[in-house]
Amino acid sequence: MANSKKKSSKKKSSKKKSDGSGQEAPRGFPIANDWKGDVQDFDPRATPGFSGKKADGKEFLLARDAELDELQERLYAAYHGNGEGRSVLLIVQGMDTSGKGGIMRHVVGSVDPQGVEITAFKAPTAEEKKHDFLWRIRPHAPAPGTIGVFDRSHYEDVLIHRVHGWADSKEIRSRYTAINAFERELAAAGTTVVKVMLHISYEEQGSRLMERLERPDKHWKYNPADVDERQHWDDYMDAYTKALRATSTVGAPWHVIPADRKWYARIAVQQLLIDALTDIDPQWPTADFDVLAEIDRLRETMGQGESD
Protein backbone atom coordinates (compact mmCIF):
# COMPACT_ATOMS: atom_id res chain seq x y z
CA MET A 1 0.00 0.00 0.00
CA ALA A 2 1.33 3.38 -0.97
CA ASN A 3 1.94 5.94 1.70
CA SER A 4 3.34 9.46 1.57
CA LYS A 5 7.13 9.54 1.91
CA LYS A 6 6.99 13.18 3.00
CA LYS A 7 6.08 14.29 6.47
CA SER A 8 2.77 16.09 6.30
CA SER A 9 3.78 18.66 7.86
CA LYS A 10 -13.91 45.52 0.60
CA LYS A 11 -11.93 46.19 3.55
CA LYS A 12 -8.79 45.49 5.31
CA SER A 13 -10.14 47.08 8.45
CA SER A 14 -13.25 44.92 8.28
CA LYS A 15 -11.18 41.77 7.94
CA LYS A 16 -9.14 42.66 10.99
CA LYS A 17 -12.32 43.28 12.92
CA SER A 18 -13.88 39.99 11.85
CA ASP A 19 -11.36 37.80 13.66
CA GLY A 20 -12.75 38.91 17.00
CA SER A 21 -9.32 39.56 18.54
CA GLY A 22 -5.96 41.15 17.93
CA GLN A 23 -4.49 37.98 16.42
CA GLU A 24 -4.25 37.06 12.76
CA ALA A 25 -7.45 35.32 11.71
CA PRO A 26 -7.49 31.61 10.76
CA ARG A 27 -7.47 31.26 6.98
CA GLY A 28 -5.39 28.14 6.38
CA PHE A 29 -2.58 28.47 3.86
CA PRO A 30 -3.35 30.81 0.92
CA ILE A 31 -1.99 29.64 -2.43
CA ALA A 32 -0.51 32.36 -4.62
CA ASN A 33 -1.14 32.34 -8.36
CA ASP A 34 2.57 31.65 -8.99
CA TRP A 35 2.90 28.94 -6.33
CA LYS A 36 5.40 26.17 -7.16
CA GLY A 37 5.20 24.17 -3.95
CA ASP A 38 3.83 20.78 -2.96
CA VAL A 39 0.61 20.14 -1.02
CA GLN A 40 2.46 17.74 1.25
CA ASP A 41 4.69 20.56 2.45
CA PHE A 42 1.73 21.82 4.50
CA ASP A 43 1.24 20.34 7.97
CA PRO A 44 -2.33 18.95 8.17
CA ARG A 45 -2.30 19.43 11.96
CA ALA A 46 -1.26 23.09 11.81
CA THR A 47 -3.54 25.91 12.94
CA PRO A 48 -2.22 28.97 11.07
CA GLY A 49 -3.70 32.22 12.33
CA PHE A 50 -5.07 30.69 15.52
CA SER A 51 -3.14 30.01 18.73
CA GLY A 52 -5.99 28.53 20.78
CA LYS A 53 -6.86 24.93 21.56
CA LYS A 54 -9.88 22.81 20.59
CA ALA A 55 -12.22 24.34 23.18
CA ASP A 56 -11.16 27.83 22.10
CA GLY A 57 -11.78 26.95 18.47
CA LYS A 58 -15.28 25.68 19.17
CA GLU A 59 -16.07 28.84 21.12
CA PHE A 60 -14.61 30.94 18.30
CA LEU A 61 -16.87 29.23 15.76
CA LEU A 62 -20.02 29.81 17.79
CA ALA A 63 -19.06 33.40 18.61
CA ARG A 64 -19.00 34.34 14.92
CA ASP A 65 -22.11 32.48 13.78
CA ALA A 66 -24.16 35.65 14.21
CA GLU A 67 -21.74 37.71 12.12
CA LEU A 68 -21.80 35.22 9.26
CA ASP A 69 -25.58 34.89 9.51
CA GLU A 70 -26.14 38.65 9.30
CA LEU A 71 -23.78 39.07 6.35
CA GLN A 72 -25.55 36.25 4.51
CA GLU A 73 -28.97 37.75 5.24
CA ARG A 74 -27.80 41.14 3.97
CA LEU A 75 -26.52 39.49 0.78
CA TYR A 76 -29.85 37.76 0.26
CA ALA A 77 -31.87 40.90 0.99
CA ALA A 78 -29.74 43.09 -1.27
CA TYR A 79 -29.61 40.90 -4.38
CA HIS A 80 -32.06 37.99 -4.24
CA GLY A 81 -34.58 38.05 -7.06
CA ASN A 82 -32.55 40.54 -9.08
CA GLY A 83 -31.39 39.71 -12.55
CA GLU A 84 -27.83 40.53 -11.52
CA GLY A 85 -25.88 41.13 -8.35
CA ARG A 86 -23.35 39.62 -6.00
CA SER A 87 -23.10 36.04 -4.81
CA VAL A 88 -20.56 33.65 -3.28
CA LEU A 89 -19.48 30.19 -4.41
CA LEU A 90 -17.73 28.00 -1.84
CA ILE A 91 -15.90 25.07 -3.45
CA VAL A 92 -14.94 22.35 -0.97
CA GLN A 93 -12.50 19.64 -2.07
CA GLY A 94 -10.73 17.02 -0.01
CA MET A 95 -10.00 13.34 0.37
CA ASP A 96 -12.64 11.08 1.91
CA THR A 97 -13.18 11.77 5.65
CA SER A 98 -11.50 15.20 5.37
CA GLY A 99 -14.51 16.86 6.98
CA LYS A 100 -16.63 18.15 4.12
CA GLY A 101 -19.83 17.10 5.90
CA GLY A 102 -18.79 18.94 9.05
CA ILE A 103 -18.27 22.12 7.03
CA MET A 104 -21.80 21.78 5.67
CA ARG A 105 -23.33 21.24 9.12
CA HIS A 106 -21.31 23.54 11.33
CA VAL A 107 -20.38 26.42 9.02
CA VAL A 108 -22.82 26.59 6.12
CA GLY A 109 -25.56 25.24 8.39
CA SER A 110 -25.38 28.30 10.61
CA VAL A 111 -27.00 30.59 8.03
CA ASP A 112 -30.55 30.84 6.66
CA PRO A 113 -31.02 27.86 4.30
CA GLN A 114 -33.23 29.84 1.92
CA GLY A 115 -30.13 31.78 0.84
CA VAL A 116 -27.92 28.71 0.30
CA GLU A 117 -27.78 26.02 -2.39
CA ILE A 118 -25.57 23.01 -1.65
CA THR A 119 -24.73 20.73 -4.56
CA ALA A 120 -22.93 17.44 -3.98
CA PHE A 121 -21.50 16.26 -7.28
CA LYS A 122 -21.39 12.49 -7.50
CA ALA A 123 -20.11 10.35 -10.36
CA PRO A 124 -21.57 11.70 -13.61
CA THR A 125 -24.63 10.02 -15.07
CA ALA A 126 -24.74 8.51 -18.54
CA GLU A 127 -26.46 11.67 -19.80
CA GLU A 128 -23.88 13.95 -18.17
CA LYS A 129 -21.03 11.98 -19.76
CA LYS A 130 -22.36 12.91 -23.20
CA HIS A 131 -21.52 16.54 -22.56
CA ASP A 132 -18.53 18.71 -21.69
CA PHE A 133 -17.46 18.17 -18.07
CA LEU A 134 -18.68 21.64 -17.06
CA TRP A 135 -22.14 21.06 -18.53
CA ARG A 136 -23.54 19.67 -15.28
CA ILE A 137 -21.75 22.32 -13.20
CA ARG A 138 -22.95 25.53 -14.86
CA PRO A 139 -26.64 25.27 -13.84
CA HIS A 140 -25.60 25.28 -10.18
CA ALA A 141 -23.65 28.54 -10.27
CA PRO A 142 -25.13 30.66 -7.46
CA ALA A 143 -27.90 33.10 -8.30
CA PRO A 144 -27.57 36.72 -7.15
CA GLY A 145 -27.98 37.01 -3.40
CA THR A 146 -27.13 33.40 -2.63
CA ILE A 147 -24.23 31.34 -1.35
CA GLY A 148 -23.63 28.33 -3.55
CA VAL A 149 -21.67 25.42 -2.12
CA PHE A 150 -20.05 22.67 -4.16
CA ASP A 151 -19.42 19.57 -2.05
CA ARG A 152 -16.79 18.31 -4.47
CA SER A 153 -16.95 19.94 -7.85
CA HIS A 154 -15.60 20.26 -11.37
CA TYR A 155 -12.17 19.62 -9.85
CA GLU A 156 -12.99 15.93 -9.62
CA ASP A 157 -12.50 15.89 -13.39
CA VAL A 158 -8.84 16.85 -13.03
CA LEU A 159 -8.13 14.89 -9.84
CA ILE A 160 -9.58 11.40 -10.02
CA HIS A 161 -9.24 11.43 -13.81
CA ARG A 162 -5.51 12.10 -13.51
CA VAL A 163 -5.03 9.50 -10.76
CA HIS A 164 -6.82 6.73 -12.65
CA GLY A 165 -5.67 7.71 -16.13
CA TRP A 166 -9.19 8.39 -17.41
CA ALA A 167 -7.87 11.49 -19.19
CA ASP A 168 -4.41 12.07 -20.63
CA SER A 169 -2.14 15.00 -19.74
CA LYS A 170 -3.22 17.05 -22.75
CA GLU A 171 -6.88 16.72 -21.80
CA ILE A 172 -6.14 17.58 -18.16
CA ARG A 173 -4.33 20.76 -19.22
CA SER A 174 -7.29 21.65 -21.43
CA ARG A 175 -9.60 21.22 -18.45
CA TYR A 176 -7.44 23.49 -16.29
CA THR A 177 -7.84 26.17 -18.95
CA ALA A 178 -11.60 25.61 -19.10
CA ILE A 179 -11.89 25.78 -15.30
CA ASN A 180 -9.98 29.06 -15.11
CA ALA A 181 -12.16 30.54 -17.87
CA PHE A 182 -15.32 29.36 -16.10
CA GLU A 183 -14.26 30.90 -12.82
CA ARG A 184 -13.37 34.17 -14.56
CA GLU A 185 -16.90 34.18 -15.98
CA LEU A 186 -18.31 33.72 -12.50
CA ALA A 187 -16.22 36.59 -11.13
CA ALA A 188 -17.27 38.86 -14.02
CA ALA A 189 -20.90 38.09 -13.19
CA GLY A 190 -20.42 39.15 -9.57
CA THR A 191 -19.60 35.85 -7.87
CA THR A 192 -16.81 35.68 -5.31
CA VAL A 193 -15.23 32.22 -5.62
CA VAL A 194 -13.84 30.70 -2.40
CA LYS A 195 -11.89 27.48 -2.99
CA VAL A 196 -10.71 25.31 -0.12
CA MET A 197 -8.81 22.05 -0.06
CA LEU A 198 -9.34 20.22 3.24
CA HIS A 199 -5.88 18.75 3.79
CA ILE A 200 -5.97 15.58 5.89
CA SER A 201 -3.04 13.28 6.62
CA TYR A 202 -2.87 9.64 5.54
CA GLU A 203 -2.74 8.57 9.19
CA GLU A 204 -5.73 10.64 10.26
CA GLN A 205 -7.81 9.39 7.36
CA GLY A 206 -7.04 5.82 8.42
CA SER A 207 -8.20 6.57 11.98
CA ARG A 208 -11.45 8.13 10.77
CA LEU A 209 -12.19 5.21 8.46
CA MET A 210 -11.52 2.79 11.31
CA GLU A 211 -13.96 4.71 13.51
CA ARG A 212 -16.63 4.25 10.85
CA LEU A 213 -16.03 0.51 10.97
CA GLU A 214 -15.96 0.26 14.76
CA ARG A 215 -19.14 2.27 15.38
CA PRO A 216 -22.46 0.84 14.12
CA ASP A 217 -23.93 4.34 13.95
CA LYS A 218 -21.26 5.24 11.39
CA HIS A 219 -21.42 2.14 9.19
CA TRP A 220 -23.71 3.99 6.80
CA LYS A 221 -20.86 6.43 6.09
CA TYR A 222 -18.34 3.73 5.25
CA ASN A 223 -17.55 2.90 1.63
CA PRO A 224 -15.21 -0.02 0.89
CA ALA A 225 -13.93 1.93 -2.12
CA ASP A 226 -12.34 4.42 0.26
CA VAL A 227 -9.73 1.82 1.24
CA ASP A 228 -9.05 1.14 -2.44
CA GLU A 229 -8.44 4.84 -3.04
CA ARG A 230 -5.97 4.99 -0.12
CA GLN A 231 -3.64 2.88 -2.25
CA HIS A 232 -3.37 5.88 -4.59
CA TRP A 233 -2.63 8.41 -1.84
CA ASP A 234 0.63 9.78 -3.28
CA ASP A 235 -0.97 10.03 -6.71
CA TYR A 236 -3.83 12.05 -5.26
CA MET A 237 -1.44 14.39 -3.46
CA ASP A 238 0.42 14.89 -6.73
CA ALA A 239 -2.87 15.53 -8.56
CA TYR A 240 -3.89 18.12 -5.95
CA THR A 241 -0.49 19.80 -6.19
CA LYS A 242 -0.71 20.10 -9.97
CA ALA A 243 -4.34 21.29 -9.86
CA LEU A 244 -3.62 23.99 -7.29
CA ARG A 245 -0.59 25.22 -9.24
CA ALA A 246 -2.65 25.45 -12.43
CA THR A 247 -5.87 26.94 -11.05
CA SER A 248 -5.02 29.17 -8.09
CA THR A 249 -5.58 32.52 -9.77
CA VAL A 250 -5.72 36.12 -8.62
CA GLY A 251 -9.50 36.13 -9.01
CA ALA A 252 -10.10 32.66 -7.56
CA PRO A 253 -7.27 31.61 -5.25
CA TRP A 254 -7.06 28.33 -3.36
CA HIS A 255 -6.62 27.96 0.38
CA VAL A 256 -5.18 24.74 1.79
CA ILE A 257 -7.00 24.14 5.07
CA PRO A 258 -5.30 21.80 7.57
CA ALA A 259 -8.03 19.29 8.39
CA ASP A 260 -6.60 16.83 10.91
CA ARG A 261 -8.19 19.08 13.55
CA LYS A 262 -11.81 19.34 12.48
CA TRP A 263 -12.47 22.33 14.68
CA TYR A 264 -9.71 24.32 12.97
CA ALA A 265 -10.93 23.50 9.47
CA ARG A 266 -14.37 24.82 10.41
CA ILE A 267 -13.19 28.15 11.80
CA ALA A 268 -10.89 28.66 8.81
CA VAL A 269 -13.66 28.10 6.25
CA GLN A 270 -16.00 30.28 8.33
CA GLN A 271 -13.37 33.04 8.27
CA LEU A 272 -13.00 32.84 4.49
CA LEU A 273 -16.76 33.15 4.05
CA ILE A 274 -16.85 36.13 6.41
CA ASP A 275 -13.98 37.67 4.42
CA ALA A 276 -15.82 37.18 1.12
CA LEU A 277 -19.06 38.68 2.40
CA THR A 278 -17.27 41.55 4.15
CA ASP A 279 -15.56 42.43 0.88
CA ILE A 280 -18.92 42.44 -0.89
CA ASP A 281 -20.33 44.55 1.97
CA PRO A 282 -24.02 44.01 1.10
CA GLN A 283 -26.37 46.70 2.41
CA TRP A 284 -29.94 46.40 3.56
CA PRO A 285 -32.11 47.58 0.65
CA THR A 286 -34.07 50.80 1.13
CA ALA A 287 -37.83 50.49 1.32
CA ASP A 288 -39.66 51.01 -1.98
CA PHE A 289 -42.74 52.28 -0.12
CA ASP A 290 -43.62 55.13 2.24
CA VAL A 291 -42.70 53.70 5.65
CA LEU A 292 -44.57 56.31 7.71
CA ALA A 293 -47.71 55.92 5.61
CA GLU A 294 -47.57 52.16 6.07
CA ILE A 295 -47.19 52.58 9.84
CA ASP A 296 -50.38 54.67 9.88
CA ARG A 297 -52.23 52.13 7.73
CA LEU A 298 -51.15 49.27 9.96
CA ARG A 299 -52.16 51.12 13.12
CA GLU A 300 -55.64 51.59 11.70
CA THR A 301 -56.01 47.82 11.42
CA MET A 302 -54.85 47.51 15.04
CA GLY A 303 -57.34 50.05 16.38
CA GLN A 304 -54.66 52.59 17.21
CA GLY A 305 -54.83 56.27 16.30
CA GLU A 306 -51.90 58.41 15.27
CA SER A 307 -51.79 60.01 18.74
CA ASP A 308 -50.90 56.65 20.25
Tab-separated table of C-alpha atoms in Angstrom:
chain	number	residue	atom	x	y	z
A	1	MET	CA	0.000	0.000	0.000
A	2	ALA	CA	1.335	3.377	-0.971
A	3	ASN	CA	1.938	5.941	1.698
A	4	SER	CA	3.345	9.455	1.572
A	5	LYS	CA	7.132	9.538	1.913
A	6	LYS	CA	6.988	13.176	2.999
A	7	LYS	CA	6.076	14.289	6.469
A	8	SER	CA	2.772	16.087	6.300
A	9	SER	CA	3.780	18.659	7.863
A	10	LYS	CA	-13.913	45.522	0.602
A	11	LYS	CA	-11.934	46.195	3.549
A	12	LYS	CA	-8.791	45.488	5.310
A	13	SER	CA	-10.135	47.076	8.455
A	14	SER	CA	-13.254	44.916	8.277
A	15	LYS	CA	-11.178	41.772	7.938
A	16	LYS	CA	-9.142	42.660	10.986
A	17	LYS	CA	-12.322	43.280	12.917
A	18	SER	CA	-13.883	39.987	11.855
A	19	ASP	CA	-11.360	37.797	13.657
A	20	GLY	CA	-12.747	38.912	17.004
A	21	SER	CA	-9.315	39.562	18.541
A	22	GLY	CA	-5.960	41.152	17.930
A	23	GLN	CA	-4.489	37.975	16.422
A	24	GLU	CA	-4.252	37.057	12.764
A	25	ALA	CA	-7.454	35.321	11.707
A	26	PRO	CA	-7.493	31.608	10.761
A	27	ARG	CA	-7.466	31.259	6.976
A	28	GLY	CA	-5.394	28.138	6.376
A	29	PHE	CA	-2.583	28.473	3.857
A	30	PRO	CA	-3.352	30.814	0.921
A	31	ILE	CA	-1.986	29.636	-2.427
A	32	ALA	CA	-0.507	32.363	-4.621
A	33	ASN	CA	-1.136	32.336	-8.356
A	34	ASP	CA	2.572	31.653	-8.987
A	35	TRP	CA	2.899	28.943	-6.325
A	36	LYS	CA	5.401	26.173	-7.165
A	37	GLY	CA	5.198	24.166	-3.949
A	38	ASP	CA	3.825	20.779	-2.961
A	39	VAL	CA	0.608	20.137	-1.018
A	40	GLN	CA	2.457	17.736	1.255
A	41	ASP	CA	4.688	20.561	2.453
A	42	PHE	CA	1.731	21.822	4.502
A	43	ASP	CA	1.244	20.340	7.965
A	44	PRO	CA	-2.334	18.952	8.171
A	45	ARG	CA	-2.302	19.431	11.962
A	46	ALA	CA	-1.263	23.086	11.808
A	47	THR	CA	-3.542	25.910	12.944
A	48	PRO	CA	-2.220	28.973	11.070
A	49	GLY	CA	-3.701	32.224	12.326
A	50	PHE	CA	-5.068	30.688	15.517
A	51	SER	CA	-3.141	30.008	18.732
A	52	GLY	CA	-5.989	28.530	20.783
A	53	LYS	CA	-6.862	24.932	21.558
A	54	LYS	CA	-9.876	22.807	20.591
A	55	ALA	CA	-12.218	24.343	23.176
A	56	ASP	CA	-11.157	27.831	22.096
A	57	GLY	CA	-11.782	26.948	18.469
A	58	LYS	CA	-15.278	25.676	19.169
A	59	GLU	CA	-16.072	28.838	21.121
A	60	PHE	CA	-14.607	30.944	18.299
A	61	LEU	CA	-16.867	29.225	15.756
A	62	LEU	CA	-20.020	29.814	17.785
A	63	ALA	CA	-19.063	33.396	18.609
A	64	ARG	CA	-18.999	34.342	14.923
A	65	ASP	CA	-22.114	32.482	13.784
A	66	ALA	CA	-24.164	35.647	14.207
A	67	GLU	CA	-21.743	37.707	12.118
A	68	LEU	CA	-21.802	35.217	9.261
A	69	ASP	CA	-25.581	34.893	9.514
A	70	GLU	CA	-26.144	38.653	9.304
A	71	LEU	CA	-23.779	39.067	6.355
A	72	GLN	CA	-25.548	36.253	4.510
A	73	GLU	CA	-28.969	37.749	5.239
A	74	ARG	CA	-27.804	41.139	3.969
A	75	LEU	CA	-26.518	39.490	0.779
A	76	TYR	CA	-29.850	37.761	0.260
A	77	ALA	CA	-31.868	40.898	0.990
A	78	ALA	CA	-29.742	43.086	-1.274
A	79	TYR	CA	-29.610	40.899	-4.382
A	80	HIS	CA	-32.061	37.989	-4.238
A	81	GLY	CA	-34.575	38.050	-7.062
A	82	ASN	CA	-32.547	40.536	-9.084
A	83	GLY	CA	-31.386	39.713	-12.547
A	84	GLU	CA	-27.832	40.533	-11.521
A	85	GLY	CA	-25.885	41.135	-8.353
A	86	ARG	CA	-23.346	39.621	-6.002
A	87	SER	CA	-23.099	36.035	-4.806
A	88	VAL	CA	-20.564	33.650	-3.279
A	89	LEU	CA	-19.476	30.194	-4.415
A	90	LEU	CA	-17.727	27.999	-1.842
A	91	ILE	CA	-15.901	25.067	-3.446
A	92	VAL	CA	-14.937	22.346	-0.967
A	93	GLN	CA	-12.503	19.639	-2.071
A	94	GLY	CA	-10.732	17.021	-0.009
A	95	MET	CA	-10.003	13.345	0.368
A	96	ASP	CA	-12.640	11.083	1.906
A	97	THR	CA	-13.176	11.773	5.648
A	98	SER	CA	-11.497	15.196	5.369
A	99	GLY	CA	-14.514	16.855	6.981
A	100	LYS	CA	-16.633	18.152	4.125
A	101	GLY	CA	-19.835	17.099	5.901
A	102	GLY	CA	-18.788	18.941	9.046
A	103	ILE	CA	-18.273	22.125	7.032
A	104	MET	CA	-21.800	21.779	5.667
A	105	ARG	CA	-23.330	21.242	9.119
A	106	HIS	CA	-21.310	23.541	11.333
A	107	VAL	CA	-20.376	26.420	9.016
A	108	VAL	CA	-22.818	26.593	6.119
A	109	GLY	CA	-25.561	25.238	8.386
A	110	SER	CA	-25.375	28.303	10.615
A	111	VAL	CA	-27.000	30.594	8.034
A	112	ASP	CA	-30.548	30.843	6.658
A	113	PRO	CA	-31.022	27.863	4.304
A	114	GLN	CA	-33.226	29.845	1.919
A	115	GLY	CA	-30.128	31.775	0.837
A	116	VAL	CA	-27.923	28.707	0.296
A	117	GLU	CA	-27.782	26.019	-2.388
A	118	ILE	CA	-25.572	23.008	-1.649
A	119	THR	CA	-24.728	20.731	-4.556
A	120	ALA	CA	-22.928	17.440	-3.984
A	121	PHE	CA	-21.500	16.257	-7.285
A	122	LYS	CA	-21.385	12.491	-7.498
A	123	ALA	CA	-20.113	10.345	-10.363
A	124	PRO	CA	-21.572	11.700	-13.615
A	125	THR	CA	-24.629	10.017	-15.066
A	126	ALA	CA	-24.737	8.509	-18.542
A	127	GLU	CA	-26.458	11.666	-19.802
A	128	GLU	CA	-23.878	13.953	-18.175
A	129	LYS	CA	-21.033	11.977	-19.758
A	130	LYS	CA	-22.362	12.905	-23.196
A	131	HIS	CA	-21.519	16.541	-22.558
A	132	ASP	CA	-18.534	18.713	-21.691
A	133	PHE	CA	-17.457	18.174	-18.071
A	134	LEU	CA	-18.682	21.643	-17.057
A	135	TRP	CA	-22.141	21.058	-18.529
A	136	ARG	CA	-23.545	19.674	-15.279
A	137	ILE	CA	-21.754	22.318	-13.200
A	138	ARG	CA	-22.947	25.526	-14.856
A	139	PRO	CA	-26.635	25.271	-13.841
A	140	HIS	CA	-25.598	25.280	-10.179
A	141	ALA	CA	-23.652	28.542	-10.268
A	142	PRO	CA	-25.135	30.663	-7.457
A	143	ALA	CA	-27.904	33.096	-8.298
A	144	PRO	CA	-27.570	36.719	-7.152
A	145	GLY	CA	-27.981	37.014	-3.398
A	146	THR	CA	-27.125	33.404	-2.630
A	147	ILE	CA	-24.229	31.340	-1.346
A	148	GLY	CA	-23.631	28.335	-3.550
A	149	VAL	CA	-21.674	25.420	-2.118
A	150	PHE	CA	-20.054	22.672	-4.161
A	151	ASP	CA	-19.418	19.570	-2.045
A	152	ARG	CA	-16.786	18.307	-4.470
A	153	SER	CA	-16.951	19.939	-7.855
A	154	HIS	CA	-15.601	20.257	-11.374
A	155	TYR	CA	-12.168	19.618	-9.850
A	156	GLU	CA	-12.991	15.934	-9.622
A	157	ASP	CA	-12.497	15.888	-13.392
A	158	VAL	CA	-8.837	16.846	-13.034
A	159	LEU	CA	-8.126	14.891	-9.839
A	160	ILE	CA	-9.581	11.401	-10.017
A	161	HIS	CA	-9.237	11.432	-13.812
A	162	ARG	CA	-5.510	12.102	-13.509
A	163	VAL	CA	-5.032	9.501	-10.761
A	164	HIS	CA	-6.820	6.732	-12.649
A	165	GLY	CA	-5.668	7.711	-16.126
A	166	TRP	CA	-9.185	8.387	-17.414
A	167	ALA	CA	-7.871	11.486	-19.186
A	168	ASP	CA	-4.407	12.075	-20.627
A	169	SER	CA	-2.141	14.999	-19.744
A	170	LYS	CA	-3.224	17.054	-22.750
A	171	GLU	CA	-6.882	16.721	-21.795
A	172	ILE	CA	-6.145	17.584	-18.158
A	173	ARG	CA	-4.332	20.760	-19.219
A	174	SER	CA	-7.289	21.651	-21.433
A	175	ARG	CA	-9.602	21.221	-18.453
A	176	TYR	CA	-7.444	23.489	-16.287
A	177	THR	CA	-7.840	26.170	-18.951
A	178	ALA	CA	-11.605	25.613	-19.099
A	179	ILE	CA	-11.890	25.778	-15.304
A	180	ASN	CA	-9.981	29.059	-15.115
A	181	ALA	CA	-12.159	30.536	-17.872
A	182	PHE	CA	-15.322	29.357	-16.102
A	183	GLU	CA	-14.258	30.902	-12.815
A	184	ARG	CA	-13.369	34.172	-14.561
A	185	GLU	CA	-16.898	34.179	-15.979
A	186	LEU	CA	-18.307	33.720	-12.495
A	187	ALA	CA	-16.224	36.593	-11.134
A	188	ALA	CA	-17.266	38.855	-14.021
A	189	ALA	CA	-20.902	38.088	-13.186
A	190	GLY	CA	-20.415	39.154	-9.571
A	191	THR	CA	-19.603	35.855	-7.866
A	192	THR	CA	-16.814	35.676	-5.310
A	193	VAL	CA	-15.231	32.224	-5.622
A	194	VAL	CA	-13.837	30.705	-2.404
A	195	LYS	CA	-11.890	27.478	-2.995
A	196	VAL	CA	-10.707	25.308	-0.115
A	197	MET	CA	-8.808	22.048	-0.060
A	198	LEU	CA	-9.335	20.224	3.238
A	199	HIS	CA	-5.879	18.747	3.794
A	200	ILE	CA	-5.971	15.578	5.887
A	201	SER	CA	-3.042	13.275	6.616
A	202	TYR	CA	-2.868	9.638	5.542
A	203	GLU	CA	-2.737	8.570	9.194
A	204	GLU	CA	-5.735	10.636	10.257
A	205	GLN	CA	-7.810	9.390	7.358
A	206	GLY	CA	-7.043	5.824	8.417
A	207	SER	CA	-8.204	6.571	11.983
A	208	ARG	CA	-11.452	8.126	10.771
A	209	LEU	CA	-12.194	5.213	8.457
A	210	MET	CA	-11.523	2.786	11.311
A	211	GLU	CA	-13.959	4.709	13.513
A	212	ARG	CA	-16.629	4.247	10.852
A	213	LEU	CA	-16.033	0.510	10.970
A	214	GLU	CA	-15.958	0.257	14.764
A	215	ARG	CA	-19.139	2.269	15.376
A	216	PRO	CA	-22.455	0.836	14.115
A	217	ASP	CA	-23.926	4.336	13.952
A	218	LYS	CA	-21.257	5.236	11.387
A	219	HIS	CA	-21.420	2.136	9.192
A	220	TRP	CA	-23.706	3.989	6.799
A	221	LYS	CA	-20.865	6.435	6.088
A	222	TYR	CA	-18.335	3.732	5.246
A	223	ASN	CA	-17.554	2.904	1.634
A	224	PRO	CA	-15.208	-0.021	0.890
A	225	ALA	CA	-13.935	1.925	-2.124
A	226	ASP	CA	-12.336	4.424	0.261
A	227	VAL	CA	-9.733	1.817	1.238
A	228	ASP	CA	-9.051	1.141	-2.437
A	229	GLU	CA	-8.441	4.840	-3.038
A	230	ARG	CA	-5.970	4.988	-0.123
A	231	GLN	CA	-3.643	2.878	-2.253
A	232	HIS	CA	-3.370	5.878	-4.594
A	233	TRP	CA	-2.628	8.415	-1.839
A	234	ASP	CA	0.629	9.778	-3.282
A	235	ASP	CA	-0.967	10.025	-6.715
A	236	TYR	CA	-3.827	12.046	-5.257
A	237	MET	CA	-1.441	14.391	-3.461
A	238	ASP	CA	0.421	14.894	-6.729
A	239	ALA	CA	-2.865	15.534	-8.561
A	240	TYR	CA	-3.890	18.119	-5.954
A	241	THR	CA	-0.491	19.805	-6.189
A	242	LYS	CA	-0.715	20.101	-9.973
A	243	ALA	CA	-4.337	21.290	-9.862
A	244	LEU	CA	-3.616	23.994	-7.292
A	245	ARG	CA	-0.586	25.217	-9.243
A	246	ALA	CA	-2.648	25.447	-12.430
A	247	THR	CA	-5.871	26.936	-11.048
A	248	SER	CA	-5.024	29.170	-8.091
A	249	THR	CA	-5.581	32.517	-9.771
A	250	VAL	CA	-5.719	36.119	-8.623
A	251	GLY	CA	-9.503	36.125	-9.008
A	252	ALA	CA	-10.101	32.660	-7.563
A	253	PRO	CA	-7.265	31.608	-5.249
A	254	TRP	CA	-7.057	28.331	-3.364
A	255	HIS	CA	-6.619	27.958	0.380
A	256	VAL	CA	-5.178	24.738	1.789
A	257	ILE	CA	-7.001	24.139	5.071
A	258	PRO	CA	-5.298	21.796	7.571
A	259	ALA	CA	-8.025	19.286	8.390
A	260	ASP	CA	-6.600	16.827	10.915
A	261	ARG	CA	-8.187	19.076	13.550
A	262	LYS	CA	-11.813	19.338	12.480
A	263	TRP	CA	-12.466	22.331	14.679
A	264	TYR	CA	-9.705	24.323	12.971
A	265	ALA	CA	-10.928	23.502	9.467
A	266	ARG	CA	-14.367	24.818	10.412
A	267	ILE	CA	-13.193	28.149	11.800
A	268	ALA	CA	-10.895	28.663	8.808
A	269	VAL	CA	-13.657	28.104	6.252
A	270	GLN	CA	-15.996	30.276	8.333
A	271	GLN	CA	-13.369	33.036	8.270
A	272	LEU	CA	-12.999	32.838	4.492
A	273	LEU	CA	-16.757	33.152	4.047
A	274	ILE	CA	-16.847	36.134	6.407
A	275	ASP	CA	-13.982	37.670	4.416
A	276	ALA	CA	-15.817	37.181	1.118
A	277	LEU	CA	-19.062	38.682	2.402
A	278	THR	CA	-17.268	41.545	4.149
A	279	ASP	CA	-15.556	42.435	0.882
A	280	ILE	CA	-18.923	42.443	-0.887
A	281	ASP	CA	-20.326	44.551	1.971
A	282	PRO	CA	-24.016	44.007	1.098
A	283	GLN	CA	-26.366	46.697	2.405
A	284	TRP	CA	-29.936	46.404	3.563
A	285	PRO	CA	-32.113	47.578	0.653
A	286	THR	CA	-34.067	50.797	1.132
A	287	ALA	CA	-37.835	50.487	1.316
A	288	ASP	CA	-39.661	51.012	-1.985
A	289	PHE	CA	-42.743	52.277	-0.117
A	290	ASP	CA	-43.622	55.127	2.237
A	291	VAL	CA	-42.696	53.702	5.650
A	292	LEU	CA	-44.572	56.309	7.711
A	293	ALA	CA	-47.709	55.916	5.612
A	294	GLU	CA	-47.573	52.156	6.070
A	295	ILE	CA	-47.194	52.577	9.842
A	296	ASP	CA	-50.384	54.666	9.883
A	297	ARG	CA	-52.231	52.125	7.726
A	298	LEU	CA	-51.151	49.269	9.959
A	299	ARG	CA	-52.160	51.122	13.123
A	300	GLU	CA	-55.644	51.591	11.705
A	301	THR	CA	-56.008	47.819	11.419
A	302	MET	CA	-54.846	47.510	15.039
A	303	GLY	CA	-57.343	50.050	16.383
A	304	GLN	CA	-54.660	52.589	17.207
A	305	GLY	CA	-54.833	56.271	16.305
A	306	GLU	CA	-51.898	58.413	15.268
A	307	SER	CA	-51.786	60.005	18.738
A	308	ASP	CA	-50.901	56.647	20.252
